[in-house]
mmCIF file of C-alpha atoms in Angstrom:
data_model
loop_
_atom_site.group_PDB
_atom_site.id
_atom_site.type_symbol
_atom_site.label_atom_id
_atom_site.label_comp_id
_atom_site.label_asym_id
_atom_site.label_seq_id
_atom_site.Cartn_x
_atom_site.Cartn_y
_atom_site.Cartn_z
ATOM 1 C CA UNK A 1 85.401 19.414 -128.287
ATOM 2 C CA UNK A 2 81.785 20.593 -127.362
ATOM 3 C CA UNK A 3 78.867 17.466 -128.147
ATOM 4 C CA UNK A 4 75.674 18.793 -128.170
ATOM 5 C CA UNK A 5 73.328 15.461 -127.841
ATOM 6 C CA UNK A 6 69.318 15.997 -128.545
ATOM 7 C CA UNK A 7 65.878 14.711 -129.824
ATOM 8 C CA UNK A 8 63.765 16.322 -132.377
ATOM 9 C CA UNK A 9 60.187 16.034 -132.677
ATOM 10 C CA UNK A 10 59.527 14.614 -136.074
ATOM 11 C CA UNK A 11 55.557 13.307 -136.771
ATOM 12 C CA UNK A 12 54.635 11.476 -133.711
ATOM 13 C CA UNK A 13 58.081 10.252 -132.724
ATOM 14 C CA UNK A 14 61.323 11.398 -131.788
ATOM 15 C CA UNK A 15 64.652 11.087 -133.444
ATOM 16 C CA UNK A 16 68.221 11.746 -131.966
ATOM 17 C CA UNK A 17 70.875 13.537 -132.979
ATOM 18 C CA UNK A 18 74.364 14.330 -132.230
ATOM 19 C CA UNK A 19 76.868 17.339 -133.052
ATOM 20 C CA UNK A 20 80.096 17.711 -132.923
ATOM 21 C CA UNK A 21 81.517 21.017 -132.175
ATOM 22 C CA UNK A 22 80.164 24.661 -132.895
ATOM 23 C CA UNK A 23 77.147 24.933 -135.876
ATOM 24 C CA UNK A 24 77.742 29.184 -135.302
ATOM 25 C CA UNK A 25 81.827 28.164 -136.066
ATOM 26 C CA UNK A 26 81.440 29.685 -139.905
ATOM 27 C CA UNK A 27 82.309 26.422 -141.233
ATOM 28 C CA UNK A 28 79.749 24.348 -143.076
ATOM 29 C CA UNK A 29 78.431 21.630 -140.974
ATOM 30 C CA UNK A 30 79.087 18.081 -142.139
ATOM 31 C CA UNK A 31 75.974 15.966 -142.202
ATOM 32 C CA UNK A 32 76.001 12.200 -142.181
ATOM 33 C CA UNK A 33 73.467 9.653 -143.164
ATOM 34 C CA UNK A 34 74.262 6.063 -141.966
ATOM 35 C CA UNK A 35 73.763 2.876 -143.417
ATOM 36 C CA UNK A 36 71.441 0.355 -143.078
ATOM 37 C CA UNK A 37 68.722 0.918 -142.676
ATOM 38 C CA UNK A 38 68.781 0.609 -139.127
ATOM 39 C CA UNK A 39 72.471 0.559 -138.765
ATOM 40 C CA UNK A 40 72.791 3.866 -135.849
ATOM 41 C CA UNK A 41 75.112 6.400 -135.991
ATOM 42 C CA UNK A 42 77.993 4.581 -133.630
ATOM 43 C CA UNK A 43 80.696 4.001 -136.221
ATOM 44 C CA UNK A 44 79.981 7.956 -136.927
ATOM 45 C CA UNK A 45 81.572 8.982 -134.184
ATOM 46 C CA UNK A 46 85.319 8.200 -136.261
ATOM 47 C CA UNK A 47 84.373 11.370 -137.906
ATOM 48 C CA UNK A 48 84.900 13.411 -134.340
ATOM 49 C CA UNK A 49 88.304 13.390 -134.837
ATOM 50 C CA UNK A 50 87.479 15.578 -138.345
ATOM 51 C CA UNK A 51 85.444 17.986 -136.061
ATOM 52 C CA UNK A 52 88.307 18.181 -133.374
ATOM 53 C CA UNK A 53 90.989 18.432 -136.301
ATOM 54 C CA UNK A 54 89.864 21.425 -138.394
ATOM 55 C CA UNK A 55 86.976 22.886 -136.146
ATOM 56 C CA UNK A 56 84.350 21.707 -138.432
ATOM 57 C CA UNK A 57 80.970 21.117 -136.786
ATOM 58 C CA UNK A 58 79.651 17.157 -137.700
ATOM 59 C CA UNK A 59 76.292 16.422 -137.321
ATOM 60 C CA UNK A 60 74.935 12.538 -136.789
ATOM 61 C CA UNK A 61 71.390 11.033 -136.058
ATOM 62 C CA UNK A 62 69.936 7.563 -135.743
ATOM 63 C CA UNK A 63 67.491 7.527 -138.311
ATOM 64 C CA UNK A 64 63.954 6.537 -137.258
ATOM 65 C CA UNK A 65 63.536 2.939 -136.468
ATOM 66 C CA UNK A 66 66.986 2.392 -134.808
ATOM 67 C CA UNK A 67 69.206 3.329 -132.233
ATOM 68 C CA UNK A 68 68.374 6.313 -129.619
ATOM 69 C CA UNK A 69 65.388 7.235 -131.805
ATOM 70 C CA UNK A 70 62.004 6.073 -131.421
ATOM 71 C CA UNK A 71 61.382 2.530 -133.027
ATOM 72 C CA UNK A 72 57.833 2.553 -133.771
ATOM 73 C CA UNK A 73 55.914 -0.747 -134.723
ATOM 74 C CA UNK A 74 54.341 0.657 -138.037
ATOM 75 C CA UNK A 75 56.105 -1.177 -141.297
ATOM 76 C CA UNK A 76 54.322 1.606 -143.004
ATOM 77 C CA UNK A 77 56.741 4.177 -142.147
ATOM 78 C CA UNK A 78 60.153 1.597 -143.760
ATOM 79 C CA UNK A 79 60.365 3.188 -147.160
ATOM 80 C CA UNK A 80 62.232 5.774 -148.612
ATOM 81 C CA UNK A 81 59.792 9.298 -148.061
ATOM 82 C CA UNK A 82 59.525 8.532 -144.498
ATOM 83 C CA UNK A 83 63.457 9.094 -143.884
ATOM 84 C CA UNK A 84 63.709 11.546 -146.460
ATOM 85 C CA UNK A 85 61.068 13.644 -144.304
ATOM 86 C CA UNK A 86 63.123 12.743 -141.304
ATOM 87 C CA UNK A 87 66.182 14.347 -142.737
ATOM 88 C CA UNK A 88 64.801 17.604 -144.167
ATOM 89 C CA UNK A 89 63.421 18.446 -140.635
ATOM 90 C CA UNK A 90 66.339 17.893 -139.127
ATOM 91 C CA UNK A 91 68.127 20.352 -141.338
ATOM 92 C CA UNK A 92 65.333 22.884 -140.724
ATOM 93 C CA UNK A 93 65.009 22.098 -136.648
ATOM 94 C CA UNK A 94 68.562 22.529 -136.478
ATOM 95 C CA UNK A 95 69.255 25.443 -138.592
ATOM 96 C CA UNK A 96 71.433 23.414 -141.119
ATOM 97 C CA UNK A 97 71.098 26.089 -144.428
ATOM 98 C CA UNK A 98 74.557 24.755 -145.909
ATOM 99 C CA UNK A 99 75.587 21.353 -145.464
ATOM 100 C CA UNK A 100 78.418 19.308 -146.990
ATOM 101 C CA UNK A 101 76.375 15.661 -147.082
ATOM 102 C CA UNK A 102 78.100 12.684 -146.629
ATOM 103 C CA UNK A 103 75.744 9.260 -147.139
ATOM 104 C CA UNK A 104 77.011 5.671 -146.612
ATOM 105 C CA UNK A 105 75.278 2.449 -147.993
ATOM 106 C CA UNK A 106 71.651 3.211 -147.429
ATOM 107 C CA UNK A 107 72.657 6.927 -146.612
ATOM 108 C CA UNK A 108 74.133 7.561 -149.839
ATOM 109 C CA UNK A 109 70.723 5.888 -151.025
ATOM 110 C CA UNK A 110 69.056 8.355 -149.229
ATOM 111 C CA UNK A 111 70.969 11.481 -150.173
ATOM 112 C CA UNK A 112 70.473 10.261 -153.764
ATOM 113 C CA UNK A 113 66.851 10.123 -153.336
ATOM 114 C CA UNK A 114 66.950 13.010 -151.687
ATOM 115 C CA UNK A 115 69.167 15.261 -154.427
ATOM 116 C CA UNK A 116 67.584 13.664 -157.384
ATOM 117 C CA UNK A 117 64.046 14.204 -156.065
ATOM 118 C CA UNK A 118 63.967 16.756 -154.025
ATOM 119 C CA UNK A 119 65.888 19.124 -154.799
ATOM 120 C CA UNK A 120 67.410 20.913 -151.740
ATOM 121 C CA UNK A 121 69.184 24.040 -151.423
ATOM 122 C CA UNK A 122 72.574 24.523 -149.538
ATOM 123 C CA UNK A 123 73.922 21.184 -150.205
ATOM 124 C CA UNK A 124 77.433 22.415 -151.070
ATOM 125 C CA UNK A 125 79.330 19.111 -151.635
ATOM 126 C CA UNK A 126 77.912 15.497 -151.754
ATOM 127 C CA UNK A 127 80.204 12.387 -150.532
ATOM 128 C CA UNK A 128 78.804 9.034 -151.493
ATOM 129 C CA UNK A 129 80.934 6.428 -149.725
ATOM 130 C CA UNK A 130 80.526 2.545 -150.338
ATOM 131 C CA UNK A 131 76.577 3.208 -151.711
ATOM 132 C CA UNK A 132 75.151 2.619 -154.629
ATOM 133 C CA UNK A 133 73.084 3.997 -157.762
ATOM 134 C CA UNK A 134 70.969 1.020 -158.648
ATOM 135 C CA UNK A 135 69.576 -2.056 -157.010
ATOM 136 C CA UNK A 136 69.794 -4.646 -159.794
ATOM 137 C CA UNK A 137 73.572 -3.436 -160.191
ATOM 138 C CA UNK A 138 74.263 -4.239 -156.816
ATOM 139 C CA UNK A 139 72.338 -7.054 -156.401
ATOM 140 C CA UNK A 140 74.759 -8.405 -159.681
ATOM 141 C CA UNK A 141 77.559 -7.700 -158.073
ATOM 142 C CA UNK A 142 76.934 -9.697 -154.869
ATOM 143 C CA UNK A 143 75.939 -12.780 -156.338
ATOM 144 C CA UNK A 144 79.430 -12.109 -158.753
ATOM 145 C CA UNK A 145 81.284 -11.884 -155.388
ATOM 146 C CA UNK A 146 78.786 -15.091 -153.914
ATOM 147 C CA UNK A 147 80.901 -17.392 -156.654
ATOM 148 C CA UNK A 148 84.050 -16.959 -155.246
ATOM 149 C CA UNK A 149 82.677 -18.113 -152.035
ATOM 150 C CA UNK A 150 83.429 -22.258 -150.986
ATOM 151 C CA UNK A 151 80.614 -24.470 -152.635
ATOM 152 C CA UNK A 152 79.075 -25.391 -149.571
ATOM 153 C CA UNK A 153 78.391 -21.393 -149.277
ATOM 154 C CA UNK A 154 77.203 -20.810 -152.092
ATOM 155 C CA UNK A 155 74.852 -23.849 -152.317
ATOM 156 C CA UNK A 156 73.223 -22.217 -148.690
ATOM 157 C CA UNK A 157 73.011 -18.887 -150.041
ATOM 158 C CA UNK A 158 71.098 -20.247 -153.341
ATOM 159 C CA UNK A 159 68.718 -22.414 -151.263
ATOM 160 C CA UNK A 160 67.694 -19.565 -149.283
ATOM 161 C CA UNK A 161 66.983 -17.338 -152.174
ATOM 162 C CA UNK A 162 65.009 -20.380 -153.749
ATOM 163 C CA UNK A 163 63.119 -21.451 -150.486
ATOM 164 C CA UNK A 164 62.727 -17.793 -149.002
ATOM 165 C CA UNK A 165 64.171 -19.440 -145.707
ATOM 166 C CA UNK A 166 66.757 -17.116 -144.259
ATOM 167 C CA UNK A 167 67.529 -18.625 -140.826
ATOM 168 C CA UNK A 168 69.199 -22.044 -141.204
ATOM 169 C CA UNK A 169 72.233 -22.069 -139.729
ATOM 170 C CA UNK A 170 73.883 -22.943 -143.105
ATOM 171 C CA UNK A 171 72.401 -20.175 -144.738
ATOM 172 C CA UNK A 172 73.584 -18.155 -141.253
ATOM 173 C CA UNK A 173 77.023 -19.464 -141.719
ATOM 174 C CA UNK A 174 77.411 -18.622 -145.100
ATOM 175 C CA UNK A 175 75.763 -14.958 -145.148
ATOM 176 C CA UNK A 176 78.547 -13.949 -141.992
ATOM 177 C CA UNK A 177 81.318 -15.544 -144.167
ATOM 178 C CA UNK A 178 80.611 -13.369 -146.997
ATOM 179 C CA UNK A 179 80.243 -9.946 -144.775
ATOM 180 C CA UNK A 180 83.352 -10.503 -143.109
ATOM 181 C CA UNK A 181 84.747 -10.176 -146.095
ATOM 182 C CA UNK A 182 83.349 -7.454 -147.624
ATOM 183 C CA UNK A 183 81.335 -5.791 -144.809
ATOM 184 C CA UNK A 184 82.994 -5.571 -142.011
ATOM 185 C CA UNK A 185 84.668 -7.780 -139.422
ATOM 186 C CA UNK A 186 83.840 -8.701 -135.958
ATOM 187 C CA UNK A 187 84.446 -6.300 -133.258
ATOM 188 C CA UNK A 188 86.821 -6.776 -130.645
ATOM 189 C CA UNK A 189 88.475 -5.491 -127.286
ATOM 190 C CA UNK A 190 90.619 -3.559 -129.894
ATOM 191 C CA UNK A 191 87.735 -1.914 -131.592
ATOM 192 C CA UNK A 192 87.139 1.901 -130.741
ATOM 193 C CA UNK A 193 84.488 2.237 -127.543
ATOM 194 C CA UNK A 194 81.860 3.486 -130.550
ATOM 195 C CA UNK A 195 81.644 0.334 -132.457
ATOM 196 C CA UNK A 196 81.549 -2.096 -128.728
ATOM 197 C CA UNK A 197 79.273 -0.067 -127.268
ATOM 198 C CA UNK A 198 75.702 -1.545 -127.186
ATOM 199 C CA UNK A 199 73.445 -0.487 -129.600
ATOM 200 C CA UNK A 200 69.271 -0.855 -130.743
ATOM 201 C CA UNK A 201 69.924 -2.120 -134.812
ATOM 202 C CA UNK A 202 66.753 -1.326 -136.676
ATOM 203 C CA UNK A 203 66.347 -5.027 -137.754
ATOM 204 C CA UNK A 204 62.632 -4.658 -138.975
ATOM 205 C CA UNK A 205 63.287 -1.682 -140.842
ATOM 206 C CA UNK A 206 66.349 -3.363 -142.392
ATOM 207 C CA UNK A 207 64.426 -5.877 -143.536
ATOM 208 C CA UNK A 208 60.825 -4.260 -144.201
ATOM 209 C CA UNK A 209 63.003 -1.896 -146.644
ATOM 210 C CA UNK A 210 65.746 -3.669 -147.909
ATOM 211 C CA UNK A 211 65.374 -7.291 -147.598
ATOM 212 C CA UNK A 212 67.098 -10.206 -145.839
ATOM 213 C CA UNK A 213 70.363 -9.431 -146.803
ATOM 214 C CA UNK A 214 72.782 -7.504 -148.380
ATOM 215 C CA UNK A 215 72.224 -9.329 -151.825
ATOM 216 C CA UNK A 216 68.891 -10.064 -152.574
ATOM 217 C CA UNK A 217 66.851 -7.193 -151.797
ATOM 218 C CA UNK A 218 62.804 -7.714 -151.398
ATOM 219 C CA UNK A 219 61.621 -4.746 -149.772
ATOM 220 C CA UNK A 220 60.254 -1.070 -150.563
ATOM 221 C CA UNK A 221 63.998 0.411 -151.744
ATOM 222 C CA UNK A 222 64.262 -3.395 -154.351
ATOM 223 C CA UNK A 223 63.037 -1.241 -157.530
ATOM 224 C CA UNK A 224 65.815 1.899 -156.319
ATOM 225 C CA UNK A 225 67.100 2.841 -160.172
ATOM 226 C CA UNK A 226 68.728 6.396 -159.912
ATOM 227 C CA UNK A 227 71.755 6.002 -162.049
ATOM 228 C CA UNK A 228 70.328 7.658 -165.012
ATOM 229 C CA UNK A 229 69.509 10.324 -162.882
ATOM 230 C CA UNK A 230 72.803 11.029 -161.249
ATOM 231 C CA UNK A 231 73.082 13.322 -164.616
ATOM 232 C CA UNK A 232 71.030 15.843 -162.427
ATOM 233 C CA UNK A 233 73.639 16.255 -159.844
ATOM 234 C CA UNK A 234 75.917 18.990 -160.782
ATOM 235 C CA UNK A 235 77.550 19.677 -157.320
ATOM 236 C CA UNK A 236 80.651 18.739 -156.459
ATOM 237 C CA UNK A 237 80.993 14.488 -155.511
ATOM 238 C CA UNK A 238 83.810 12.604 -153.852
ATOM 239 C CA UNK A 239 82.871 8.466 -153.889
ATOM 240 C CA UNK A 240 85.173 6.504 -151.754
ATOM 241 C CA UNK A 241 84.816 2.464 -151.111
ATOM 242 C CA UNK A 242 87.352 -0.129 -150.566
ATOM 243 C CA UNK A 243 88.923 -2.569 -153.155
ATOM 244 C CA UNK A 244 87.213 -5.098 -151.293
ATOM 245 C CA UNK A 245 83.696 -3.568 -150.551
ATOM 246 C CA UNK A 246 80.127 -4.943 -150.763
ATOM 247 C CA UNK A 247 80.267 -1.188 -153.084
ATOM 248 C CA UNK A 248 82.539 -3.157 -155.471
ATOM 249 C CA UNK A 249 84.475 -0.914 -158.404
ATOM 250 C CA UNK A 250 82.013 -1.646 -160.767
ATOM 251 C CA UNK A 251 79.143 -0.353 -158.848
ATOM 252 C CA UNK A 252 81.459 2.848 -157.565
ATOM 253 C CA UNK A 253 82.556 3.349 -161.223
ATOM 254 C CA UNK A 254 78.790 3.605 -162.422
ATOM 255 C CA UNK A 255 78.214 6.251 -160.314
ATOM 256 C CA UNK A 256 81.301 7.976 -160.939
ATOM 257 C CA UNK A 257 80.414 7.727 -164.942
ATOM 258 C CA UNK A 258 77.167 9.034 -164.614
ATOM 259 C CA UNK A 259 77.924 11.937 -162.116
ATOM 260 C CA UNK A 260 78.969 15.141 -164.168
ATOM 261 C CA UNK A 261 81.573 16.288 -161.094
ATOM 262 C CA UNK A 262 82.947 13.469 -159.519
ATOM 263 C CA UNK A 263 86.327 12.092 -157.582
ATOM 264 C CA UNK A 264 86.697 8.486 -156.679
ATOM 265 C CA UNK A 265 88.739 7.714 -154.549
ATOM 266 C CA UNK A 266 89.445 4.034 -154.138
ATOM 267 C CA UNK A 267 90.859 2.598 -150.470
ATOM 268 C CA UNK A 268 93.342 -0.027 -150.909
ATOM 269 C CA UNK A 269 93.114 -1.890 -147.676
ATOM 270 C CA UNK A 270 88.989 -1.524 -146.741
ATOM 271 C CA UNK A 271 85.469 -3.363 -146.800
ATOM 272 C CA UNK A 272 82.304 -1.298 -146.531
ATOM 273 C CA UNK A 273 83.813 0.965 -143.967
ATOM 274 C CA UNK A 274 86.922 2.781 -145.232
ATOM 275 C CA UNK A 275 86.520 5.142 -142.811
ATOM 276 C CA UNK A 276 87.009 2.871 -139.942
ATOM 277 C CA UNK A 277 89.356 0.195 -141.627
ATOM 278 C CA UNK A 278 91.919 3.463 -142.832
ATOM 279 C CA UNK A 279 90.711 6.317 -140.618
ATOM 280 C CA UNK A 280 93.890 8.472 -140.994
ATOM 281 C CA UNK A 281 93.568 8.019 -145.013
ATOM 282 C CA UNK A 282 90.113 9.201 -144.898
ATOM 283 C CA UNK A 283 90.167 11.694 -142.874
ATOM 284 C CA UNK A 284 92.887 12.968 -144.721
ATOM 285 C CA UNK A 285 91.464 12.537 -148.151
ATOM 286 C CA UNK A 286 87.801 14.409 -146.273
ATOM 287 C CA UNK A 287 89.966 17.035 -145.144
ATOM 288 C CA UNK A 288 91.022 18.415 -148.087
ATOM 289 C CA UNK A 289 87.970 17.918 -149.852
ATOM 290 C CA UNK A 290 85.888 19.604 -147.779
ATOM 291 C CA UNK A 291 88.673 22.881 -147.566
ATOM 292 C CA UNK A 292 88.137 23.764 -151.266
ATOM 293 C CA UNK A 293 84.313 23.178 -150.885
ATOM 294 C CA UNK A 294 83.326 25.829 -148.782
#
């Protein structure tokens, strides 16, 4: 399978990208928006395996302020606009007219912002996996999930929210206990070569736009509120998360309430990443959504 790697100028930087097979094929290019922010493109690469299975090209970047890309030292640029800039030049640098858009955690963020705001044209299908319509919601539902969590972890997580200090090593503890459990867990010699290969995390951006953590978020994105306006999104949406995802039912539910054409589909066995804890399923379950979407 031909991968085409490259940078594209964007402002004064330079962001990378990566495709996956041929954007002349006739097929509508799959475009993915990772997590994070700041989270790189690596666990991406499970969706080669679409590309190499039904000739579909898939197109990844690291979004500025992680990975390959450039990693400037302006906390300026860590707010929504900035990577919503980011991703409509890379659709125009690389000649992306029609696009199925797949967005996960902060990605789906992002394509929501993007959709709801914006307005592009050519976006022929939209997958939102494990993300999220509002900030508050989410925010509720990781504290919910915080009080099933041994006292002693809760009582760090609460002091650190109270005291704003996020590096004692109960508070440490306690935040990797709860995102093995609904995040992801660690990666071993088993893992696939994508997710133990090295990689630049865009920790300040993380932090300058989200917050400290998954569930209290402080930064730029901490008043995101778009579930009232998922109304405006009449193109076709699959949602997938797992039953045990920081993207808990509740949250995936909203969104699948509010959007006038929307699937959920609901993984039995995953955390944050269904399409690395059930790769066949989702693949699968991509597959033939994407076939009728063309």
């Amino acid at each position: 399978m031909q991968i085409t790697e490259g940078y594209m100028p964007f402002q004064k930087y330079h962001t990378y990208y990566r495709v996956v097979g041929d954007l002349n094929s006739g097929l509508t290019p799959l475009l993915l928006l990772h997590g994070g922010p700041g989270s790189t493109h690596n666990y991406f690469e499970a969706f080669d395996a679409l590309a190499e299975r039904t000739g579909r090209p898939v197109v990844m970047y690291d979004q500025l302020g992680c990975g390959k890309s450039d990693v400037p030292d302006e906390p300026s640029l860590w707010q929504a606009a900035t990577w919503v800039a980011e991703l409509q030049a890379l659709r125009e640098y690389l000649g992306l007219d029609r696009v199925h858009l797949l967005g996960q955690s902060w990605g789906g963020m992002l394509a929501i912002i993007y959709l709801c705001d914006y307005q592009p044209r050519g976006v022929q299908s939209l997958i939102l996996a494990s993300t999220l319509s509002s900030a508050k919601l989410w925010a509720q539902e990781q504290h919910r999930m915080i009080g099933f969590m041994a006292p002693v972890d809760q009582d760090a997580i609460a002091k650190a929210e109270t005291t704003g200090d996020f590096t004692t090593p109960a508070y440490l503890m306690a935040n990797q206990h709860f995102m093995e459990r609904h995040a992801a867990g660690p990666v071993t010699a088993e893992s696939p070569e994508f997710l133990r290969r090295s990689k630049r995390p865009g920790a300040v951006a993380y932090t300058t736009a989200w917050g400290p953590n998954e569930y209290f978020p402080t930064g730029t994105l901490k008043d995101y509120e778009y579930t009232d306006k998922l109304a405006q999104l009449t193109l076709p949406t699959l949602v997938t998360s797992g039953v045990n995802d920081l993207c808990t039912p509740l949250v995936a539910k909203t969104m699948v309430d509010h959007l006038p054409h929307a699937e959920w589909t609901l993984f039995a066995h995953s955390r944050h990443m269904a399409f690395i804890e059930e790769t066949p399923a989702y693949l699968d379950r991509l597959t033939g959504w994407l076939s009728k979407k063309d």
